[in-house]
Amino acid sequence: MKGLQCLIKMKEIFKKYKLIPLATLKSKEEVKNISRLLLDNNIPIFELTLRDAAVYEIADEFQNFPEINLGIGTIKTKSDIDFALGIGAKFGISPGFKSNLSEYAHKNDFILIPGVVTPSEVLQAISSGHDILKFFPAEAFNGLSVLRGYQNVFQGISFMPTGGINNNNMQDYLKLDNVIAVGASSLLPQELITSKDWDQLDARLKNHLIYT
Ligand code: 3PG
């Protein structure tokens, strides 16, 4: 599946799961365990953030879990897009907007969700052909109020707030008509991954208010 069809499918998946778990995984064992936990709990979506050199070495392990709709996060360069394409990622998320990255993603038929905060950044991203935008860092920039203010101004544009999203505020974000999904590391805390506490991670996924 390519291009527009792929984007339509991904939008459906974002809407269905609402909360995209994200983490920086650093070993193939972590990839295997997290993938199994996600699939066991019927959450076939994950954002792997590029925040450690080890990620580049282990990410291809996801190819053993093709049911997971894998996104690559923290995309900052064209070579990050090449990396994401190389391991078969379905989408990419960038903390900001850069027109050369946007062009490169379009040229390669890669779904890139650029990060924005201000109205000018939103306009730039829209004029480069994007209609799903990451709003980052959401809490630091008063995301709920700002996104409420964007509803009438940027009609037809969906936002994916991340940065400081947790169980206490995610429902409020998800109630906004222009929020397609939220992303959060709070679902799979890094310390539980590092300590290999798979049982506790499993319990967090099982009992999560968004998925139950
Ligand atoms: C991101 O990359 O989207 C953010 O770092 C996620 O922010 P969080 O760690 O506060 O969830």
mmCIF file with all atom_site columns, C-alpha atoms and ligand atoms in Angstrom:
data_model
loop_
_atom_site.group_PDB
_atom_site.id
_atom_site.type_symbol
_atom_site.label_atom_id
_atom_site.label_alt_id
_atom_site.label_comp_id
_atom_site.label_asym_id
_atom_site.label_entity_id
_atom_site.label_seq_id
_atom_site.pdbx_PDB_ins_code
_atom_site.Cartn_x
_atom_site.Cartn_y
_atom_site.Cartn_z
_atom_site.occupancy
_atom_site.B_iso_or_equiv
_atom_site.pdbx_formal_charge
_atom_site.auth_seq_id
_atom_site.auth_comp_id
_atom_site.auth_asym_id
_atom_site.auth_atom_id
_atom_site.pdbx_PDB_model_num
ATOM   1   C CA . MET A 1 1   ? 0.000   0.000  0.000  1.00 0.00 ? 1   MET A CA 1
ATOM   2   C CA . LYS A 1 2   ? 1.389   3.416  -0.933 1.00 0.00 ? 2   LYS A CA 1
ATOM   3   C CA . GLY A 1 3   ? 0.687   7.115  -0.832 1.00 0.00 ? 3   GLY A CA 1
ATOM   4   C CA . LEU A 1 4   ? -2.776  8.425  -0.082 1.00 0.00 ? 4   LEU A CA 1
ATOM   5   C CA . GLN A 1 5   ? -4.226  4.986  0.630  1.00 0.00 ? 5   GLN A CA 1
ATOM   6   C CA . CYS A 1 6   ? -1.547  4.374  3.211  1.00 0.00 ? 6   CYS A CA 1
ATOM   7   C CA . LEU A 1 7   ? -2.201  7.757  4.838  1.00 0.00 ? 7   LEU A CA 1
ATOM   8   C CA . ILE A 1 8   ? -5.948  7.058  5.023  1.00 0.00 ? 8   ILE A CA 1
ATOM   9   C CA . LYS A 1 9   ? -5.240  3.685  6.657  1.00 0.00 ? 9   LYS A CA 1
ATOM   10  C CA . MET A 1 10  ? -2.838  5.227  9.186  1.00 0.00 ? 10  MET A CA 1
ATOM   11  C CA . LYS A 1 11  ? -5.395  7.918  10.077 1.00 0.00 ? 11  LYS A CA 1
ATOM   12  C CA . GLU A 1 12  ? -7.915  5.165  10.823 1.00 0.00 ? 12  GLU A CA 1
ATOM   13  C CA . ILE A 1 13  ? -5.385  3.417  13.031 1.00 0.00 ? 13  ILE A CA 1
ATOM   14  C CA . PHE A 1 14  ? -4.517  6.616  14.923 1.00 0.00 ? 14  PHE A CA 1
ATOM   15  C CA . LYS A 1 15  ? -8.227  7.279  15.508 1.00 0.00 ? 15  LYS A CA 1
ATOM   16  C CA . LYS A 1 16  ? -8.853  3.725  16.620 1.00 0.00 ? 16  LYS A CA 1
ATOM   17  C CA . TYR A 1 17  ? -6.047  3.434  19.176 1.00 0.00 ? 17  TYR A CA 1
ATOM   18  C CA . LYS A 1 18  ? -6.030  7.115  20.274 1.00 0.00 ? 18  LYS A CA 1
ATOM   19  C CA . LEU A 1 19  ? -2.928  6.730  22.407 1.00 0.00 ? 19  LEU A CA 1
ATOM   20  C CA . ILE A 1 20  ? 0.394   5.966  20.736 1.00 0.00 ? 20  ILE A CA 1
ATOM   21  C CA . PRO A 1 21  ? 2.865   4.430  23.150 1.00 0.00 ? 21  PRO A CA 1
ATOM   22  C CA . LEU A 1 22  ? 6.407   5.654  22.603 1.00 0.00 ? 22  LEU A CA 1
ATOM   23  C CA . ALA A 1 23  ? 9.803   4.720  23.982 1.00 0.00 ? 23  ALA A CA 1
ATOM   24  C CA . THR A 1 24  ? 13.492  4.555  23.123 1.00 0.00 ? 24  THR A CA 1
ATOM   25  C CA . LEU A 1 25  ? 14.361  0.848  22.977 1.00 0.00 ? 25  LEU A CA 1
ATOM   26  C CA . LYS A 1 26  ? 18.013  -0.099 23.196 1.00 0.00 ? 26  LYS A CA 1
ATOM   27  C CA . SER A 1 27  ? 18.203  -3.870 22.744 1.00 0.00 ? 27  SER A CA 1
ATOM   28  C CA . LYS A 1 28  ? 16.593  -6.555 20.603 1.00 0.00 ? 28  LYS A CA 1
ATOM   29  C CA . GLU A 1 29  ? 15.313  -8.158 23.792 1.00 0.00 ? 29  GLU A CA 1
ATOM   30  C CA . GLU A 1 30  ? 13.441  -4.935 24.596 1.00 0.00 ? 30  GLU A CA 1
ATOM   31  C CA . VAL A 1 31  ? 11.980  -4.846 21.077 1.00 0.00 ? 31  VAL A CA 1
ATOM   32  C CA . LYS A 1 32  ? 10.814  -8.481 21.352 1.00 0.00 ? 32  LYS A CA 1
ATOM   33  C CA . ASN A 1 33  ? 9.261   -8.076 24.775 1.00 0.00 ? 33  ASN A CA 1
ATOM   34  C CA . ILE A 1 34  ? 7.566   -4.755 24.113 1.00 0.00 ? 34  ILE A CA 1
ATOM   35  C CA . SER A 1 35  ? 6.243   -5.983 20.749 1.00 0.00 ? 35  SER A CA 1
ATOM   36  C CA . ARG A 1 36  ? 4.795   -9.114 22.334 1.00 0.00 ? 36  ARG A CA 1
ATOM   37  C CA . LEU A 1 37  ? 3.193   -7.108 25.131 1.00 0.00 ? 37  LEU A CA 1
ATOM   38  C CA . LEU A 1 38  ? 1.659   -4.672 22.650 1.00 0.00 ? 38  LEU A CA 1
ATOM   39  C CA . LEU A 1 39  ? 0.297   -7.463 20.470 1.00 0.00 ? 39  LEU A CA 1
ATOM   40  C CA . ASP A 1 40  ? -0.954  -9.514 23.451 1.00 0.00 ? 40  ASP A CA 1
ATOM   41  C CA . ASN A 1 41  ? -2.895  -6.450 24.532 1.00 0.00 ? 41  ASN A CA 1
ATOM   42  C CA . ASN A 1 42  ? -4.196  -5.736 21.034 1.00 0.00 ? 42  ASN A CA 1
ATOM   43  C CA . ILE A 1 43  ? -2.325  -2.439 20.686 1.00 0.00 ? 43  ILE A CA 1
ATOM   44  C CA . PRO A 1 44  ? -0.572  -2.835 17.327 1.00 0.00 ? 44  PRO A CA 1
ATOM   45  C CA . ILE A 1 45  ? 0.996   0.621  17.230 1.00 0.00 ? 45  ILE A CA 1
ATOM   46  C CA . PHE A 1 46  ? 4.247   1.982  18.606 1.00 0.00 ? 46  PHE A CA 1
ATOM   47  C CA . GLU A 1 47  ? 6.585   4.946  18.126 1.00 0.00 ? 47  GLU A CA 1
ATOM   48  C CA . LEU A 1 48  ? 10.271  4.134  18.480 1.00 0.00 ? 48  LEU A CA 1
ATOM   49  C CA . THR A 1 49  ? 12.110  7.344  19.294 1.00 0.00 ? 49  THR A CA 1
ATOM   50  C CA . LEU A 1 50  ? 15.595  7.965  17.909 1.00 0.00 ? 50  LEU A CA 1
ATOM   51  C CA . ARG A 1 51  ? 17.165  9.144  21.133 1.00 0.00 ? 51  ARG A CA 1
ATOM   52  C CA . ASP A 1 52  ? 20.027  6.717  21.583 1.00 0.00 ? 52  ASP A CA 1
ATOM   53  C CA . ALA A 1 53  ? 22.661  5.387  19.190 1.00 0.00 ? 53  ALA A CA 1
ATOM   54  C CA . ALA A 1 54  ? 21.647  1.833  20.139 1.00 0.00 ? 54  ALA A CA 1
ATOM   55  C CA . VAL A 1 55  ? 18.224  2.288  18.509 1.00 0.00 ? 55  VAL A CA 1
ATOM   56  C CA . TYR A 1 56  ? 19.831  2.198  15.051 1.00 0.00 ? 56  TYR A CA 1
ATOM   57  C CA . GLU A 1 57  ? 21.381  -1.185 15.805 1.00 0.00 ? 57  GLU A CA 1
ATOM   58  C CA . ILE A 1 58  ? 18.304  -2.953 17.127 1.00 0.00 ? 58  ILE A CA 1
ATOM   59  C CA . ALA A 1 59  ? 15.313  -1.486 15.290 1.00 0.00 ? 59  ALA A CA 1
ATOM   60  C CA . ASP A 1 60  ? 15.306  -4.076 12.507 1.00 0.00 ? 60  ASP A CA 1
ATOM   61  C CA . GLU A 1 61  ? 14.041  -6.574 15.092 1.00 0.00 ? 61  GLU A CA 1
ATOM   62  C CA . PHE A 1 62  ? 10.645  -4.965 14.507 1.00 0.00 ? 62  PHE A CA 1
ATOM   63  C CA . GLN A 1 63  ? 10.621  -6.659 11.112 1.00 0.00 ? 63  GLN A CA 1
ATOM   64  C CA . ASN A 1 64  ? 9.770   -9.841 13.033 1.00 0.00 ? 64  ASN A CA 1
ATOM   65  C CA . PHE A 1 65  ? 6.596   -8.102 14.233 1.00 0.00 ? 65  PHE A CA 1
ATOM   66  C CA . PRO A 1 66  ? 4.958   -6.904 11.013 1.00 0.00 ? 66  PRO A CA 1
ATOM   67  C CA . GLU A 1 67  ? 1.549   -6.609 12.709 1.00 0.00 ? 67  GLU A CA 1
ATOM   68  C CA . ILE A 1 68  ? 2.826   -3.595 14.622 1.00 0.00 ? 68  ILE A CA 1
ATOM   69  C CA . ASN A 1 69  ? 2.285   -0.260 12.901 1.00 0.00 ? 69  ASN A CA 1
ATOM   70  C CA . LEU A 1 70  ? 5.729   1.066  13.645 1.00 0.00 ? 70  LEU A CA 1
ATOM   71  C CA . GLY A 1 71  ? 6.502   4.760  13.623 1.00 0.00 ? 71  GLY A CA 1
ATOM   72  C CA . ILE A 1 72  ? 9.919   6.321  14.016 1.00 0.00 ? 72  ILE A CA 1
ATOM   73  C CA . GLY A 1 73  ? 10.012  9.360  16.257 1.00 0.00 ? 73  GLY A CA 1
ATOM   74  C CA . THR A 1 74  ? 12.463  12.218 16.746 1.00 0.00 ? 74  THR A CA 1
ATOM   75  C CA . ILE A 1 75  ? 13.121  12.400 13.000 1.00 0.00 ? 75  ILE A CA 1
ATOM   76  C CA . LYS A 1 76  ? 15.475  15.320 12.409 1.00 0.00 ? 76  LYS A CA 1
ATOM   77  C CA . THR A 1 77  ? 17.379  14.510 9.213  1.00 0.00 ? 77  THR A CA 1
ATOM   78  C CA . LYS A 1 78  ? 16.903  12.944 5.806  1.00 0.00 ? 78  LYS A CA 1
ATOM   79  C CA . SER A 1 79  ? 19.008  10.000 6.915  1.00 0.00 ? 79  SER A CA 1
ATOM   80  C CA . ASP A 1 80  ? 16.530  9.411  9.750  1.00 0.00 ? 80  ASP A CA 1
ATOM   81  C CA . ILE A 1 81  ? 13.849  9.104  7.057  1.00 0.00 ? 81  ILE A CA 1
ATOM   82  C CA . ASP A 1 82  ? 16.077  6.693  5.110  1.00 0.00 ? 82  ASP A CA 1
ATOM   83  C CA . PHE A 1 83  ? 16.489  4.687  8.301  1.00 0.00 ? 83  PHE A CA 1
ATOM   84  C CA . ALA A 1 84  ? 12.740  4.593  8.915  1.00 0.00 ? 84  ALA A CA 1
ATOM   85  C CA . LEU A 1 85  ? 12.079  3.505  5.319  1.00 0.00 ? 85  LEU A CA 1
ATOM   86  C CA . GLY A 1 86  ? 14.818  0.877  5.554  1.00 0.00 ? 86  GLY A CA 1
ATOM   87  C CA . ILE A 1 87  ? 13.203  -0.883 8.497  1.00 0.00 ? 87  ILE A CA 1
ATOM   88  C CA . GLY A 1 88  ? 9.726   -0.660 7.015  1.00 0.00 ? 88  GLY A CA 1
ATOM   89  C CA . ALA A 1 89  ? 8.288   1.966  9.372  1.00 0.00 ? 89  ALA A CA 1
ATOM   90  C CA . LYS A 1 90  ? 4.775   3.061  8.448  1.00 0.00 ? 90  LYS A CA 1
ATOM   91  C CA . PHE A 1 91  ? 5.154   6.667  9.586  1.00 0.00 ? 91  PHE A CA 1
ATOM   92  C CA . GLY A 1 92  ? 7.595   9.142  11.063 1.00 0.00 ? 92  GLY A CA 1
ATOM   93  C CA . ILE A 1 93  ? 7.235   11.895 13.605 1.00 0.00 ? 93  ILE A CA 1
ATOM   94  C CA . SER A 1 94  ? 9.462   14.935 13.829 1.00 0.00 ? 94  SER A CA 1
ATOM   95  C CA . PRO A 1 95  ? 9.725   17.358 16.757 1.00 0.00 ? 95  PRO A CA 1
ATOM   96  C CA . GLY A 1 96  ? 9.601   20.327 14.370 1.00 0.00 ? 96  GLY A CA 1
ATOM   97  C CA . PHE A 1 97  ? 8.929   21.415 10.804 1.00 0.00 ? 97  PHE A CA 1
ATOM   98  C CA . LYS A 1 98  ? 11.644  21.629 8.133  1.00 0.00 ? 98  LYS A CA 1
ATOM   99  C CA . SER A 1 99  ? 10.671  22.081 4.508  1.00 0.00 ? 99  SER A CA 1
ATOM   100 C CA . ASN A 1 100 ? 13.544  19.961 3.160  1.00 0.00 ? 100 ASN A CA 1
ATOM   101 C CA . LEU A 1 101 ? 12.475  17.046 5.382  1.00 0.00 ? 101 LEU A CA 1
ATOM   102 C CA . SER A 1 102 ? 8.893   17.471 4.301  1.00 0.00 ? 102 SER A CA 1
ATOM   103 C CA . GLU A 1 103 ? 9.888   17.442 0.599  1.00 0.00 ? 103 GLU A CA 1
ATOM   104 C CA . TYR A 1 104 ? 12.086  14.394 1.116  1.00 0.00 ? 104 TYR A CA 1
ATOM   105 C CA . ALA A 1 105 ? 9.271   12.526 2.870  1.00 0.00 ? 105 ALA A CA 1
ATOM   106 C CA . HIS A 1 106 ? 6.793   13.339 0.065  1.00 0.00 ? 106 HIS A CA 1
ATOM   107 C CA . LYS A 1 107 ? 9.344   12.330 -2.584 1.00 0.00 ? 107 LYS A CA 1
ATOM   108 C CA . ASN A 1 108 ? 9.774   8.972  -0.871 1.00 0.00 ? 108 ASN A CA 1
ATOM   109 C CA . ASP A 1 109 ? 6.069   8.448  -0.229 1.00 0.00 ? 109 ASP A CA 1
ATOM   110 C CA . PHE A 1 110 ? 6.738   8.422  3.496  1.00 0.00 ? 110 PHE A CA 1
ATOM   111 C CA . ILE A 1 111 ? 4.129   9.622  6.006  1.00 0.00 ? 111 ILE A CA 1
ATOM   112 C CA . LEU A 1 112 ? 5.850   12.326 8.034  1.00 0.00 ? 112 LEU A CA 1
ATOM   113 C CA . ILE A 1 113 ? 4.057   14.076 10.872 1.00 0.00 ? 113 ILE A CA 1
ATOM   114 C CA . PRO A 1 114 ? 5.943   17.308 11.510 1.00 0.00 ? 114 PRO A CA 1
ATOM   115 C CA . GLY A 1 115 ? 5.943   19.098 14.835 1.00 0.00 ? 115 GLY A CA 1
ATOM   116 C CA . VAL A 1 116 ? 4.429   22.563 15.262 1.00 0.00 ? 116 VAL A CA 1
ATOM   117 C CA . VAL A 1 117 ? 3.412   24.961 17.980 1.00 0.00 ? 117 VAL A CA 1
ATOM   118 C CA . THR A 1 118 ? 2.665   28.379 16.481 1.00 0.00 ? 118 THR A CA 1
ATOM   119 C CA . PRO A 1 119 ? 0.083   29.398 13.850 1.00 0.00 ? 119 PRO A CA 1
ATOM   120 C CA . SER A 1 120 ? 2.899   30.309 11.444 1.00 0.00 ? 120 SER A CA 1
ATOM   121 C CA . GLU A 1 121 ? 4.393   26.831 11.772 1.00 0.00 ? 121 GLU A CA 1
ATOM   122 C CA . VAL A 1 122 ? 0.967   25.307 11.238 1.00 0.00 ? 122 VAL A CA 1
ATOM   123 C CA . LEU A 1 123 ? 0.532   27.377 8.052  1.00 0.00 ? 123 LEU A CA 1
ATOM   124 C CA . GLN A 1 124 ? 3.954   26.366 6.781  1.00 0.00 ? 124 GLN A CA 1
ATOM   125 C CA . ALA A 1 125 ? 3.234   22.685 7.400  1.00 0.00 ? 125 ALA A CA 1
ATOM   126 C CA . ILE A 1 126 ? -0.179  22.912 5.733  1.00 0.00 ? 126 ILE A CA 1
ATOM   127 C CA . SER A 1 127 ? 1.291   24.620 2.687  1.00 0.00 ? 127 SER A CA 1
ATOM   128 C CA . SER A 1 128 ? 3.775   21.748 2.440  1.00 0.00 ? 128 SER A CA 1
ATOM   129 C CA . GLY A 1 129 ? 0.916   19.279 2.169  1.00 0.00 ? 129 GLY A CA 1
ATOM   130 C CA . HIS A 1 130 ? 0.534   17.998 5.742  1.00 0.00 ? 130 HIS A CA 1
ATOM   131 C CA . ASP A 1 131 ? -2.827  17.554 7.427  1.00 0.00 ? 131 ASP A CA 1
ATOM   132 C CA . ILE A 1 132 ? -1.722  15.710 10.571 1.00 0.00 ? 132 ILE A CA 1
ATOM   133 C CA . LEU A 1 133 ? 0.645   17.678 12.770 1.00 0.00 ? 133 LEU A CA 1
ATOM   134 C CA . LYS A 1 134 ? 2.357   16.828 16.012 1.00 0.00 ? 134 LYS A CA 1
ATOM   135 C CA . PHE A 1 135 ? 1.781   19.529 18.616 1.00 0.00 ? 135 PHE A CA 1
ATOM   136 C CA . PHE A 1 136 ? 4.938   19.462 20.729 1.00 0.00 ? 136 PHE A CA 1
ATOM   137 C CA . PRO A 1 137 ? 5.728   19.936 23.564 1.00 0.00 ? 137 PRO A CA 1
ATOM   138 C CA . ALA A 1 138 ? 2.032   20.099 24.323 1.00 0.00 ? 138 ALA A CA 1
ATOM   139 C CA . GLU A 1 139 ? 1.894   20.748 28.029 1.00 0.00 ? 139 GLU A CA 1
ATOM   140 C CA . ALA A 1 140 ? 4.751   23.257 28.041 1.00 0.00 ? 140 ALA A CA 1
ATOM   141 C CA . PHE A 1 141 ? 2.889   25.289 25.412 1.00 0.00 ? 141 PHE A CA 1
ATOM   142 C CA . ASN A 1 142 ? -0.516  25.148 27.050 1.00 0.00 ? 142 ASN A CA 1
ATOM   143 C CA . GLY A 1 143 ? -1.692  22.640 24.456 1.00 0.00 ? 143 GLY A CA 1
ATOM   144 C CA . LEU A 1 144 ? -5.310  22.329 25.517 1.00 0.00 ? 144 LEU A CA 1
ATOM   145 C CA . SER A 1 145 ? -6.031  26.037 25.163 1.00 0.00 ? 145 SER A CA 1
ATOM   146 C CA . VAL A 1 146 ? -3.975  26.473 22.013 1.00 0.00 ? 146 VAL A CA 1
ATOM   147 C CA . LEU A 1 147 ? -5.522  23.488 20.241 1.00 0.00 ? 147 LEU A CA 1
ATOM   148 C CA . ARG A 1 148 ? -8.987  24.652 21.242 1.00 0.00 ? 148 ARG A CA 1
ATOM   149 C CA . GLY A 1 149 ? -8.113  27.978 19.634 1.00 0.00 ? 149 GLY A CA 1
ATOM   150 C CA . TYR A 1 150 ? -6.949  26.227 16.443 1.00 0.00 ? 150 TYR A CA 1
ATOM   151 C CA . GLN A 1 151 ? -10.230 24.350 15.918 1.00 0.00 ? 151 GLN A CA 1
ATOM   152 C CA . ASN A 1 152 ? -12.016 26.966 13.840 1.00 0.00 ? 152 ASN A CA 1
ATOM   153 C CA . VAL A 1 153 ? -8.933  28.532 12.331 1.00 0.00 ? 153 VAL A CA 1
ATOM   154 C CA . PHE A 1 154 ? -7.300  25.382 10.930 1.00 0.00 ? 154 PHE A CA 1
ATOM   155 C CA . GLN A 1 155 ? -10.310 23.355 9.853  1.00 0.00 ? 155 GLN A CA 1
ATOM   156 C CA . GLY A 1 156 ? -9.532  19.916 8.486  1.00 0.00 ? 156 GLY A CA 1
ATOM   157 C CA . ILE A 1 157 ? -6.186  19.739 10.270 1.00 0.00 ? 157 ILE A CA 1
ATOM   158 C CA . SER A 1 158 ? -5.645  17.051 12.897 1.00 0.00 ? 158 SER A CA 1
ATOM   159 C CA . PHE A 1 159 ? -3.168  17.373 15.723 1.00 0.00 ? 159 PHE A CA 1
ATOM   160 C CA . MET A 1 160 ? -1.282  14.769 17.671 1.00 0.00 ? 160 MET A CA 1
ATOM   161 C CA . PRO A 1 161 ? -0.219  16.349 20.963 1.00 0.00 ? 161 PRO A CA 1
ATOM   162 C CA . THR A 1 162 ? 2.772   14.889 22.770 1.00 0.00 ? 162 THR A CA 1
ATOM   163 C CA . GLY A 1 163 ? 5.024   16.063 25.554 1.00 0.00 ? 163 GLY A CA 1
ATOM   164 C CA . GLY A 1 164 ? 3.716   15.817 29.086 1.00 0.00 ? 164 GLY A CA 1
ATOM   165 C CA . ILE A 1 165 ? 0.642   13.752 28.203 1.00 0.00 ? 165 ILE A CA 1
ATOM   166 C CA . ASN A 1 166 ? -0.400  11.358 30.944 1.00 0.00 ? 166 ASN A CA 1
ATOM   167 C CA . ASN A 1 167 ? -3.481  9.704  32.438 1.00 0.00 ? 167 ASN A CA 1
ATOM   168 C CA . ASN A 1 168 ? -4.550  12.930 34.089 1.00 0.00 ? 168 ASN A CA 1
ATOM   169 C CA . ASN A 1 169 ? -4.771  15.033 30.948 1.00 0.00 ? 169 ASN A CA 1
ATOM   170 C CA . MET A 1 170 ? -5.079  12.709 27.929 1.00 0.00 ? 170 MET A CA 1
ATOM   171 C CA . GLN A 1 171 ? -8.883  12.469 28.017 1.00 0.00 ? 171 GLN A CA 1
ATOM   172 C CA . ASP A 1 172 ? -9.127  16.263 27.859 1.00 0.00 ? 172 ASP A CA 1
ATOM   173 C CA . TYR A 1 173 ? -6.916  16.338 24.760 1.00 0.00 ? 173 TYR A CA 1
ATOM   174 C CA . LEU A 1 174 ? -8.803  13.462 23.141 1.00 0.00 ? 174 LEU A CA 1
ATOM   175 C CA . LYS A 1 175 ? -12.112 15.273 23.622 1.00 0.00 ? 175 LYS A CA 1
ATOM   176 C CA . LEU A 1 176 ? -10.979 18.002 21.211 1.00 0.00 ? 176 LEU A CA 1
ATOM   177 C CA . ASP A 1 177 ? -12.353 17.488 17.696 1.00 0.00 ? 177 ASP A CA 1
ATOM   178 C CA . ASN A 1 178 ? -9.042  18.393 16.096 1.00 0.00 ? 178 ASN A CA 1
ATOM   179 C CA . VAL A 1 179 ? -7.007  15.842 18.096 1.00 0.00 ? 179 VAL A CA 1
ATOM   180 C CA . ILE A 1 180 ? -6.646  12.565 16.203 1.00 0.00 ? 180 ILE A CA 1
ATOM   181 C CA . ALA A 1 181 ? -4.547  10.809 18.872 1.00 0.00 ? 181 ALA A CA 1
ATOM   182 C CA . VAL A 1 182 ? -2.022  11.582 21.586 1.00 0.00 ? 182 VAL A CA 1
ATOM   183 C CA . GLY A 1 183 ? 1.494   10.218 22.030 1.00 0.00 ? 183 GLY A CA 1
ATOM   184 C CA . ALA A 1 184 ? 3.007   9.498  25.432 1.00 0.00 ? 184 ALA A CA 1
ATOM   185 C CA . SER A 1 185 ? 6.012   7.853  27.001 1.00 0.00 ? 185 SER A CA 1
ATOM   186 C CA . SER A 1 186 ? 4.111   7.638  30.293 1.00 0.00 ? 186 SER A CA 1
ATOM   187 C CA . LEU A 1 187 ? 2.457   4.388  29.184 1.00 0.00 ? 187 LEU A CA 1
ATOM   188 C CA . LEU A 1 188 ? 5.749   2.483  28.928 1.00 0.00 ? 188 LEU A CA 1
ATOM   189 C CA . PRO A 1 189 ? 8.072   4.188  31.414 1.00 0.00 ? 189 PRO A CA 1
ATOM   190 C CA . GLN A 1 190 ? 11.726  3.903  30.503 1.00 0.00 ? 190 GLN A CA 1
ATOM   191 C CA . GLU A 1 191 ? 12.707  2.742  34.004 1.00 0.00 ? 191 GLU A CA 1
ATOM   192 C CA . LEU A 1 192 ? 10.359  -0.264 33.779 1.00 0.00 ? 192 LEU A CA 1
ATOM   193 C CA . ILE A 1 193 ? 11.798  -1.162 30.365 1.00 0.00 ? 193 ILE A CA 1
ATOM   194 C CA . THR A 1 194 ? 15.381  -0.864 31.626 1.00 0.00 ? 194 THR A CA 1
ATOM   195 C CA . SER A 1 195 ? 14.592  -2.990 34.681 1.00 0.00 ? 195 SER A CA 1
ATOM   196 C CA . LYS A 1 196 ? 12.829  -5.554 32.395 1.00 0.00 ? 196 LYS A CA 1
ATOM   197 C CA . ASP A 1 197 ? 9.683   -5.361 34.454 1.00 0.00 ? 197 ASP A CA 1
ATOM   198 C CA . TRP A 1 198 ? 7.535   -6.934 31.736 1.00 0.00 ? 198 TRP A CA 1
ATOM   199 C CA . ASP A 1 199 ? 4.785   -7.926 34.189 1.00 0.00 ? 199 ASP A CA 1
ATOM   200 C CA . GLN A 1 200 ? 4.254   -4.407 35.371 1.00 0.00 ? 200 GLN A CA 1
ATOM   201 C CA . LEU A 1 201 ? 4.374   -3.088 31.808 1.00 0.00 ? 201 LEU A CA 1
ATOM   202 C CA . ASP A 1 202 ? 1.798   -5.713 30.832 1.00 0.00 ? 202 ASP A CA 1
ATOM   203 C CA . ALA A 1 203 ? -0.450  -4.628 33.702 1.00 0.00 ? 203 ALA A CA 1
ATOM   204 C CA . ARG A 1 204 ? -0.160  -0.981 32.617 1.00 0.00 ? 204 ARG A CA 1
ATOM   205 C CA . LEU A 1 205 ? -1.262  -1.861 29.084 1.00 0.00 ? 205 LEU A CA 1
ATOM   206 C CA . LYS A 1 206 ? -4.069  -4.151 30.280 1.00 0.00 ? 206 LYS A CA 1
ATOM   207 C CA . ASN A 1 207 ? -5.572  -1.650 32.669 1.00 0.00 ? 207 ASN A CA 1
ATOM   208 C CA . HIS A 1 208 ? -5.117  1.461  30.654 1.00 0.00 ? 208 HIS A CA 1
ATOM   209 C CA . LEU A 1 209 ? -8.180  3.697  30.610 1.00 0.00 ? 209 LEU A CA 1
ATOM   210 C CA . ILE A 1 210 ? -7.878  4.422  26.898 1.00 0.00 ? 210 ILE A CA 1
ATOM   211 C CA . TYR A 1 211 ? -7.738  0.795  25.767 1.00 0.00 ? 211 TYR A CA 1
ATOM   212 C CA . THR A 1 212 ? -10.190 -0.796 28.211 1.00 0.00 ? 212 THR A CA 1
HETATM 213 C C1 . 3PG B 2 .   ? 7.801   12.949 22.051 1.00 0.00 ? 1   3PG B C1 1
HETATM 214 O O1 . 3PG B 2 .   ? 8.828   12.613 21.490 1.00 0.00 ? 1   3PG B O1 1
HETATM 215 O O2 . 3PG B 2 .   ? 6.738   12.998 21.480 1.00 0.00 ? 1   3PG B O2 1
HETATM 216 C C2 . 3PG B 2 .   ? 7.861   13.370 23.460 1.00 0.00 ? 1   3PG B C2 1
HETATM 217 O O3 . 3PG B 2 .   ? 9.135   13.336 23.984 1.00 0.00 ? 1   3PG B O3 1
HETATM 218 C C3 . 3PG B 2 .   ? 6.971   12.591 24.320 1.00 0.00 ? 1   3PG B C3 1
HETATM 219 O O4 . 3PG B 2 .   ? 6.838   13.302 25.474 1.00 0.00 ? 1   3PG B O4 1
HETATM 220 P P1 . 3PG B 2 .   ? 6.613   12.574 26.859 1.00 0.00 ? 1   3PG B P1 1
HETATM 221 O O5 . 3PG B 2 .   ? 7.892   11.825 27.145 1.00 0.00 ? 1   3PG B O5 1
HETATM 222 O O6 . 3PG B 2 .   ? 6.386   13.696 27.829 1.00 0.00 ? 1   3PG B O6 1
HETATM 223 O O7 . 3PG B 2 .   ? 5.452   11.658 26.715 1.00 0.00 ? 1   3PG B O7 1
#
